[in-house]
Every structure is written in C-alpha cells, then in structure tokens.
PDB file of C-alpha atoms in Angstrom:
ATOM      1  CA  ASP A  27     144.152-120.342 -67.224  1.00 57.00           C
ATOM      2  CA  ALA A  28     143.952-121.696 -63.607  1.00 66.00           C
ATOM      3  CA  ASP A  29     141.348-124.352 -63.157  1.00 93.00           C
ATOM      4  CA  VAL A  30     140.375-122.922 -59.737  1.00 97.00           C
ATOM      5  CA  THR A  31     140.277-119.038 -59.881  1.00 97.00           C
ATOM      6  CA  GLN A  32     139.931-116.683 -56.901  1.00 98.00           C
ATOM      7  CA  THR A  33     139.620-113.139 -56.976  1.00 97.00           C
ATOM      8  CA  PRO A  34     140.620-110.718 -55.585  1.00 97.00           C
ATOM      9  CA  ARG A  35     144.284-112.094 -55.009  1.00 97.00           C
ATOM     10  CA  ASN A  36     145.097-109.554 -52.524  1.00 97.00           C
ATOM     11  CA  ARG A  37     142.761-107.236 -50.456  1.00 97.00           C
ATOM     12  CA  ILE A  38     143.427-104.718 -47.632  1.00 97.00           C
ATOM     13  CA  THR A  39     140.477-103.308 -46.150  1.00 96.00           C
ATOM     14  CA  LYS A  40     139.275-101.797 -42.674  1.00 96.00           C
ATOM     15  CA  THR A  41     137.741-103.415 -39.620  1.00 97.00           C
ATOM     16  CA  GLY A  42     133.985-103.512 -39.815  1.00 97.00           C
ATOM     17  CA  LYS A  43     133.864-103.485 -43.833  1.00 96.00           C
ATOM     18  CA  ARG A  44     131.927-106.301 -45.678  1.00 96.00           C
ATOM     19  CA  ILE A  45     134.186-108.328 -47.785  1.00 96.00           C
ATOM     20  CA  MET A  46     133.566-111.001 -50.723  1.00 98.00           C
ATOM     21  CA  LEU A  47     136.064-113.431 -51.930  1.00 98.00           C
ATOM     22  CA  GLU A  48     135.129-115.171 -55.042  1.00 98.00           C
ATOM     23  CA  CYS A  49     136.021-118.712 -56.098  1.00 98.00           C
ATOM     24  CA  SER A  50     135.110-120.213 -59.917  1.00 97.00           C
ATOM     25  CA  GLN A  51     136.075-123.505 -61.391  1.00 97.00           C
ATOM     26  CA  THR A  52     136.422-125.052 -64.786  1.00 96.00           C
ATOM     27  CA  LYS A  53     137.251-128.606 -63.172  1.00 95.00           C
ATOM     28  CA  GLY A  54     133.574-129.699 -63.350  1.00 94.00           C
ATOM     29  CA  HIS A  55     133.786-130.580 -59.682  1.00 95.00           C
ATOM     30  CA  ASP A  56     131.050-130.901 -57.530  1.00 94.00           C
ATOM     31  CA  ARG A  57     132.636-130.180 -54.365  1.00 95.00           C
ATOM     32  CA  MET A  58     133.946-126.898 -53.199  1.00 97.00           C
ATOM     33  CA  TYR A  59     136.022-125.564 -49.919  1.00 97.00           C
ATOM     34  CA  TRP A  60     137.169-122.359 -48.224  1.00 98.00           C
ATOM     35  CA  TYR A  61     140.068-122.451 -45.988  1.00 98.00           C
ATOM     36  CA  ARG A  62     142.094-120.237 -44.418  1.00 97.00           C
ATOM     37  CA  GLN A  63     146.086-120.757 -43.537  1.00 96.00           C
ATOM     38  CA  ASP A  64     147.764-118.932 -40.773  1.00 92.00           C
ATOM     39  CA  PRO A  65     151.278-119.487 -39.725  1.00 84.00           C
ATOM     40  CA  GLY A  66     151.766-122.147 -37.270  1.00 79.00           C
ATOM     41  CA  LEU A  67     148.132-123.180 -37.653  1.00 82.00           C
ATOM     42  CA  GLY A  68     147.871-125.003 -40.999  1.00 86.00           C
ATOM     43  CA  LEU A  69     144.951-125.166 -43.255  1.00 93.00           C
ATOM     44  CA  ARG A  70     141.548-124.887 -41.432  1.00 94.00           C
ATOM     45  CA  LEU A  71     138.265-125.510 -43.006  1.00 95.00           C
ATOM     46  CA  ILE A  72     135.619-122.611 -42.888  1.00 97.00           C
ATOM     47  CA  TYR A  73     132.703-123.919 -45.052  1.00 97.00           C
ATOM     48  CA  TYR A  74     132.212-126.663 -47.573  1.00 96.00           C
ATOM     49  CA  SER A  75     129.686-127.669 -50.194  1.00 96.00           C
ATOM     50  CA  PHE A  76     129.088-130.679 -51.828  1.00 93.00           C
ATOM     51  CA  ASP A  77     126.571-129.664 -54.320  1.00 91.00           C
ATOM     52  CA  VAL A  78     124.672-126.334 -55.083  1.00 91.00           C
ATOM     53  CA  LYS A  79     121.805-126.987 -52.489  1.00 88.00           C
ATOM     54  CA  ASP A  80     124.537-127.894 -49.755  1.00 94.00           C
ATOM     55  CA  ILE A  81     126.355-125.861 -47.332  1.00 96.00           C
ATOM     56  CA  ASN A  82     128.019-127.171 -44.295  1.00 95.00           C
ATOM     57  CA  LYS A  83     130.321-125.215 -41.933  1.00 96.00           C
ATOM     58  CA  GLY A  84     133.693-126.252 -41.167  1.00 94.00           C
ATOM     59  CA  GLU A  85     135.731-125.984 -37.925  1.00 90.00           C
ATOM     60  CA  ILE A  86     135.821-122.027 -38.036  1.00 95.00           C
ATOM     61  CA  SER A  87     132.652-120.726 -39.407  1.00 96.00           C
ATOM     62  CA  ASP A  88     131.979-118.035 -36.963  1.00 96.00           C
ATOM     63  CA  GLY A  89     132.150-114.562 -38.697  1.00 96.00           C
ATOM     64  CA  TYR A  90     132.091-115.735 -42.023  1.00 97.00           C
ATOM     65  CA  SER A  91     129.199-116.850 -44.594  1.00 97.00           C
ATOM     66  CA  VAL A  92     129.064-118.566 -47.980  1.00 98.00           C
ATOM     67  CA  SER A  93     127.077-118.841 -51.149  1.00 97.00           C
ATOM     68  CA  ARG A  94     127.068-121.376 -53.720  1.00 96.00           C
ATOM     69  CA  GLN A  95     125.681-119.535 -56.788  1.00 90.00           C
ATOM     70  CA  ALA A  96     126.368-122.383 -59.351  1.00 94.00           C
ATOM     71  CA  GLN A  97     128.203-125.556 -59.293  1.00 94.00           C
ATOM     72  CA  ALA A  98     131.330-123.773 -60.701  1.00 96.00           C
ATOM     73  CA  LYS A  99     130.959-120.796 -58.131  1.00 97.00           C
ATOM     74  CA  PHE A 100     131.410-120.678 -54.244  1.00 98.00           C
ATOM     75  CA  SER A 101     132.030-117.385 -52.815  1.00 98.00           C
ATOM     76  CA  LEU A 102     133.025-116.626 -49.060  1.00 98.00           C
ATOM     77  CA  SER A 103     131.688-113.326 -47.070  1.00 98.00           C
ATOM     78  CA  LEU A 104     132.807-111.579 -44.035  1.00 96.00           C
ATOM     79  CA  GLU A 105     129.950-109.630 -43.070  1.00 92.00           C
ATOM     80  CA  SER A 106     131.950-107.111 -40.722  1.00 95.00           C
ATOM     81  CA  ALA A 107     135.552-107.978 -40.927  1.00 96.00           C
ATOM     82  CA  ILE A 108     138.093-107.919 -37.702  1.00 96.00           C
ATOM     83  CA  PRO A 109     142.006-107.765 -37.671  1.00 96.00           C
ATOM     84  CA  ASN A 110     141.869-111.324 -36.544  1.00 95.00           C
ATOM     85  CA  GLN A 111     140.594-112.555 -39.861  1.00 97.00           C
ATOM     86  CA  THR A 112     143.649-111.492 -41.354  1.00 97.00           C
ATOM     87  CA  ALA A 113     145.212-114.375 -43.141  1.00 96.00           C
ATOM     88  CA  LEU A 114     145.610-116.293 -46.551  1.00 97.00           C
ATOM     89  CA  TYR A 115     142.320-117.810 -47.982  1.00 98.00           C
ATOM     90  CA  PHE A 116     141.906-120.708 -50.211  1.00 98.00           C
ATOM     91  CA  CYS A 117     139.285-122.148 -52.176  1.00 98.00           C
ATOM     92  CA  ALA A 118     139.583-125.833 -53.212  1.00 98.00           C
ATOM     93  CA  THR A 119     137.485-128.272 -55.006  1.00 97.00           C
ATOM     94  CA  SER A 120     137.173-131.983 -55.353  1.00 95.00           C
ATOM     95  CA  GLN A 121     135.105-134.631 -57.166  1.00 92.00           C
ATOM     96  CA  GLY A 122     133.727-138.001 -55.654  1.00 84.00           C
ATOM     97  CA  ASN A 123     134.704-139.574 -52.309  1.00 84.00           C
ATOM     98  CA  ASN A 124     138.277-140.241 -51.206  1.00 88.00           C
ATOM     99  CA  GLN A 125     139.770-137.699 -54.069  1.00 91.00           C
ATOM    100  CA  PRO A 126     142.280-134.947 -53.186  1.00 94.00           C
ATOM    101  CA  GLN A 127     141.465-131.447 -53.413  1.00 96.00           C
ATOM    102  CA  HIS A 128     142.827-128.934 -55.900  1.00 97.00           C
ATOM    103  CA  PHE A 129     143.447-125.484 -54.697  1.00 98.00           C
ATOM    104  CA  GLY A 130     143.128-121.959 -56.128  1.00 98.00           C
ATOM    105  CA  ASP A 131     146.099-119.455 -55.926  1.00 97.00           C
ATOM    106  CA  GLY A 132     144.791-117.903 -52.845  1.00 97.00           C
ATOM    107  CA  THR A 133     143.624-114.605 -51.454  1.00 97.00           C
ATOM    108  CA  ARG A 134     145.910-112.452 -49.102  1.00 97.00           C
ATOM    109  CA  LEU A 135     143.251-110.524 -46.959  1.00 97.00           C
ATOM    110  CA  SER A 136     144.739-107.876 -44.478  1.00 97.00           C
ATOM    111  CA  ILE A 137     142.089-106.137 -42.158  1.00 97.00           C
ATOM    112  CA  LEU A 138     143.387-102.826 -40.395  1.00 95.00           C
TER     113      LEU A 138
ATOM    114  CA  GLN B   9     138.993-134.932 -32.433  1.00 68.00           C
ATOM    115  CA  LYS B  10     140.509-136.500 -35.476  1.00 72.00           C
ATOM    116  CA  GLU B  11     144.138-135.422 -35.763  1.00 91.00           C
ATOM    117  CA  VAL B  12     147.214-135.394 -38.250  1.00 95.00           C
ATOM    118  CA  GLU B  13     150.400-134.859 -36.809  1.00 95.00           C
ATOM    119  CA  GLN B  14     153.656-133.772 -38.592  1.00 95.00           C
ATOM    120  CA  ASN B  15     157.070-132.531 -37.332  1.00 91.00           C
ATOM    121  CA  SER B  16     157.230-129.076 -38.310  1.00 88.00           C
ATOM    122  CA  GLY B  17     161.048-128.987 -38.886  1.00 90.00           C
ATOM    123  CA  PRO B  18     163.237-127.380 -40.400  1.00 95.00           C
ATOM    124  CA  LEU B  19     164.232-130.507 -42.094  1.00 96.00           C
ATOM    125  CA  SER B  20     167.614-129.920 -43.627  1.00 97.00           C
ATOM    126  CA  VAL B  21     169.142-132.136 -46.040  1.00 97.00           C
ATOM    127  CA  PRO B  22     172.034-131.988 -48.410  1.00 98.00           C
ATOM    128  CA  GLU B  23     171.456-131.570 -52.207  1.00 98.00           C
ATOM    129  CA  GLY B  24     171.130-135.253 -53.882  1.00 97.00           C
ATOM    130  CA  ALA B  25     170.231-136.953 -50.402  1.00 98.00           C
ATOM    131  CA  ILE B  26     166.879-138.475 -49.526  1.00 98.00           C
ATOM    132  CA  ALA B  27     164.729-136.419 -47.593  1.00 98.00           C
ATOM    133  CA  SER B  28     162.147-138.476 -45.545  1.00 97.00           C
ATOM    134  CA  LEU B  29     158.993-136.966 -44.262  1.00 98.00           C
ATOM    135  CA  ASN B  30     156.656-138.370 -41.750  1.00 97.00           C
ATOM    136  CA  CYS B  31     152.834-138.044 -40.688  1.00 97.00           C
ATOM    137  CA  THR B  32     150.926-139.683 -38.057  1.00 97.00           C
ATOM    138  CA  TYR B  33     147.204-139.701 -37.789  1.00 97.00           C
ATOM    139  CA  SER B  34     144.555-140.620 -35.043  1.00 95.00           C
ATOM    140  CA  ASP B  35     141.508-142.104 -36.960  1.00 93.00           C
ATOM    141  CA  ARG B  36     142.203-145.603 -37.676  1.00 93.00           C
ATOM    142  CA  GLY B  37     139.467-145.584 -40.191  1.00 91.00           C
ATOM    143  CA  SER B  38     141.052-143.118 -42.529  1.00 93.00           C
ATOM    144  CA  GLN B  39     140.627-144.061 -46.004  1.00 90.00           C
ATOM    145  CA  SER B  40     142.836-141.790 -48.396  1.00 94.00           C
ATOM    146  CA  PHE B  41     145.913-140.085 -47.927  1.00 97.00           C
ATOM    147  CA  PHE B  42     147.681-136.998 -49.904  1.00 97.00           C
ATOM    148  CA  TRP B  43     150.929-135.042 -49.721  1.00 98.00           C
ATOM    149  CA  TYR B  44     150.908-131.652 -50.817  1.00 98.00           C
ATOM    150  CA  ARG B  45     154.112-129.013 -51.458  1.00 98.00           C
ATOM    151  CA  GLN B  46     153.577-125.597 -50.750  1.00 97.00           C
ATOM    152  CA  TYR B  47     155.975-122.875 -51.433  1.00 96.00           C
ATOM    153  CA  SER B  48     156.044-119.799 -49.033  1.00 92.00           C
ATOM    154  CA  GLY B  49     152.862-117.555 -50.014  1.00 91.00           C
ATOM    155  CA  LYS B  50     151.781-120.016 -52.625  1.00 94.00           C
ATOM    156  CA  SER B  51     149.096-122.537 -52.811  1.00 96.00           C
ATOM    157  CA  PRO B  52     149.110-126.160 -51.658  1.00 97.00           C
ATOM    158  CA  GLU B  53     149.952-128.505 -54.891  1.00 97.00           C
ATOM    159  CA  LEU B  54     149.322-132.219 -54.858  1.00 97.00           C
ATOM    160  CA  ILE B  55     152.128-134.467 -55.466  1.00 97.00           C
ATOM    161  CA  MET B  56     151.188-137.808 -54.363  1.00 97.00           C
ATOM    162  CA  SER B  57     148.061-139.862 -53.364  1.00 97.00           C
ATOM    163  CA  ILE B  58     148.022-143.096 -51.538  1.00 97.00           C
ATOM    164  CA  TYR B  59     145.015-145.194 -50.571  1.00 95.00           C
ATOM    165  CA  SER B  60     146.558-148.794 -49.747  1.00 95.00           C
ATOM    166  CA  ASN B  61     149.197-150.208 -47.755  1.00 97.00           C
ATOM    167  CA  GLY B  62     152.852-150.128 -49.296  1.00 97.00           C
ATOM    168  CA  ASP B  63     154.902-147.878 -51.383  1.00 97.00           C
ATOM    169  CA  LYS B  64     153.709-145.739 -54.420  1.00 97.00           C
ATOM    170  CA  GLU B  65     156.381-144.258 -56.615  1.00 97.00           C
ATOM    171  CA  ASP B  66     156.043-141.195 -58.727  1.00 96.00           C
ATOM    172  CA  GLY B  67     159.421-140.137 -60.359  1.00 97.00           C
ATOM    173  CA  ARG B  68     161.746-138.894 -57.458  1.00 98.00           C
ATOM    174  CA  PHE B  69     158.672-139.207 -54.836  1.00 98.00           C
ATOM    175  CA  THR B  70     157.515-142.148 -53.050  1.00 98.00           C
ATOM    176  CA  ALA B  71     154.676-142.431 -50.751  1.00 98.00           C
ATOM    177  CA  GLN B  72     154.675-145.072 -48.133  1.00 98.00           C
ATOM    178  CA  LEU B  73     151.436-146.133 -46.256  1.00 98.00           C
ATOM    179  CA  ASN B  74     151.157-148.417 -43.013  1.00 97.00           C
ATOM    180  CA  LYS B  75     147.501-148.249 -41.613  1.00 96.00           C
ATOM    181  CA  ALA B  76     148.302-150.791 -38.862  1.00 96.00           C
ATOM    182  CA  SER B  77     150.789-148.141 -37.680  1.00 96.00           C
ATOM    183  CA  GLN B  78     148.607-145.067 -38.694  1.00 96.00           C
ATOM    184  CA  TYR B  79     151.717-143.860 -40.207  1.00 95.00           C
ATOM    185  CA  VAL B  80     152.326-142.218 -44.052  1.00 98.00           C
ATOM    186  CA  SER B  81     155.454-140.873 -45.246  1.00 98.00           C
ATOM    187  CA  LEU B  82     157.177-139.221 -48.177  1.00 98.00           C
ATOM    188  CA  LEU B  83     160.572-139.862 -49.318  1.00 98.00           C
ATOM    189  CA  ILE B  84     162.331-137.523 -51.798  1.00 98.00           C
ATOM    190  CA  ARG B  85     165.297-139.035 -53.805  1.00 98.00           C
ATOM    191  CA  ASP B  86     167.974-136.872 -55.233  1.00 98.00           C
ATOM    192  CA  SER B  87     166.679-133.804 -53.422  1.00 98.00           C
ATOM    193  CA  GLN B  88     167.050-130.491 -55.337  1.00 97.00           C
ATOM    194  CA  PRO B  89     167.090-127.088 -53.876  1.00 97.00           C
ATOM    195  CA  SER B  90     163.578-126.586 -55.629  1.00 97.00           C
ATOM    196  CA  ASP B  91     162.375-128.982 -53.497  1.00 98.00           C
ATOM    197  CA  SER B  92     162.540-126.312 -50.245  1.00 98.00           C
ATOM    198  CA  ALA B  93     159.126-125.853 -49.520  1.00 97.00           C
ATOM    199  CA  THR B  94     156.535-126.876 -46.818  1.00 97.00           C
ATOM    200  CA  TYR B  95     155.201-130.440 -46.972  1.00 98.00           C
ATOM    201  CA  LEU B  96     151.541-131.151 -46.072  1.00 97.00           C
ATOM    202  CA  CYS B  97     149.975-134.425 -45.347  1.00 97.00           C
ATOM    203  CA  ALA B  98     146.396-134.560 -45.794  1.00 96.00           C
ATOM    204  CA  VAL B  99     144.279-137.555 -44.690  1.00 95.00           C
ATOM    205  CA  ASN B 100     140.461-138.336 -45.461  1.00 93.00           C
ATOM    206  CA  PRO B 101     138.969-139.912 -42.169  1.00 87.00           C
ATOM    207  CA  SER B 102     136.328-142.353 -41.869  1.00 84.00           C
ATOM    208  CA  GLY B 103     132.729-141.164 -42.818  1.00 78.00           C
ATOM    209  CA  ALA B 104     133.977-137.689 -44.057  1.00 65.00           C
ATOM    210  CA  THR B 105     133.901-138.163 -47.476  1.00 68.00           C
ATOM    211  CA  ASN B 106     136.194-135.999 -48.656  1.00 74.00           C
ATOM    212  CA  LYS B 107     136.579-133.297 -45.718  1.00 86.00           C
ATOM    213  CA  LEU B 108     140.278-133.708 -45.312  1.00 91.00           C
ATOM    214  CA  ILE B 109     142.267-132.967 -42.160  1.00 92.00           C
ATOM    215  CA  PHE B 110     145.649-131.421 -42.902  1.00 94.00           C
ATOM    216  CA  GLY B 111     148.649-131.384 -40.739  1.00 94.00           C
ATOM    217  CA  THR B 112     150.662-128.493 -39.994  1.00 93.00           C
ATOM    218  CA  GLY B 113     153.287-129.177 -42.504  1.00 95.00           C
ATOM    219  CA  THR B 114     156.834-130.075 -42.420  1.00 96.00           C
ATOM    220  CA  LEU B 115     159.334-127.384 -43.916  1.00 96.00           C
ATOM    221  CA  LEU B 116     162.130-129.113 -45.842  1.00 98.00           C
ATOM    222  CA  ALA B 117     165.451-127.398 -46.528  1.00 98.00           C
ATOM    223  CA  VAL B 118     167.724-128.939 -49.208  1.00 97.00           C
ATOM    224  CA  GLN B 119     171.153-127.058 -49.063  1.00 96.00           C
ATOM    225  CA  PRO B 120     173.417-126.870 -52.394  1.00 93.00           C
TER     226      PRO B 120
END
C-alpha cells in the first residue's frame, strides 16, 4: 500500500461545482502539503500544514481551502471550480526540518 | 523572490553515457537540497538528498553541491533508457523549515 494516498485519482467535473481532494498518510509525518502542477510551471504550493492546528497559505491559495482533520489526513477543497484549476494535484508529507518531501500518486482534475 | 533555476531541456544522451543535470538557486542561506525524478503523468520520486558541500554518491547517481557558487548538480552514470524522465531540483531556503522551492525540471532523454 502507498504511504501517501490521494483520492480520487482522476476527476472530471463542471464549472461551479464544489470538489474535495483527500490525502491520507501512514508515514507518521507531521507536515503535509498540497501542490498543483501545470505544464511549464512546475510544482506550486497551495497550502501547507505543520501540525493539526496549523494551516498556512502557499503561493497560489486563492480559490482553494484546506482542512487538517487529523495528523494523517489533509484535504483540499475547491469551493467553486473554474476551468483554470484544471491541473495535476499532489499531496506531500515530511517530518522535521530540512527533510525531503514524499509525494502521493496525484489527482488529475479536469474542470469543464 | 527565492528561485531555483534549471534548464528545461530536453537533454539527450546516448545509452551508457553520463548525464549531467544542473540547478542554481538564489538564496545563499539554503540548507538542504533534493533531486526528484518524475515520469510523465506520475508523482515526483526522491532520488537524492544533499546537505553539505561536495559529492554524495548512491549507485549510479552522484549529487554535487557547491554552496559558494549556489549550484547543485546530479550526475547519472551509465544512463539507461529507463532514466528518461523529468528531473526536479528542490531547495529548502533559509528560514523556510521545509517549504521547498522546486525548479521547473529538466527533461532527460536517453537514446538506445
């Protein structure tokens, strides 16, 4: 089983819909992250959380919200999806300072 | 704006050759450095971490760090077609406590 699990793996939806992407981890890491990846733009940080009571905006948080329901769970919501939010979304985890991040398999999201 | 720069490529090398991938970063106080491999449509996979000046070897991979020149590189010896992927450089800048900055990646193509 994957250490960092994202659901769903693929999602096609319509403009204006509310969407939730979920991430759970069995690594026991305290830090969790949400990124989006677009061709030519690389990975861009949306939100991150260093523990259950800590939520921080990344560089592109507008139009997104998150919830850290437990140490192992971090969900990303698009309240009213728009086509330019079509992208590949990744959840990642890490533990401690200066340590690498470990990525889930990603969610391919298409908004029509 | 803290930045990480990579040549987007593609970098084309023949099978069995050494592939050299380069990355520069803007924050002189950066503390930790990572190389990820990403196959098309898949998630980034950690292949190397380096924290101090010099070389670090792991199998066919060698990471090189020069903090004075703000430069980190990845060498892949005996390149194989299966090494064909995008390689992402990630840097943990000063004060960021694990909020990595990613380059946009270099596409490596190993020709059989």
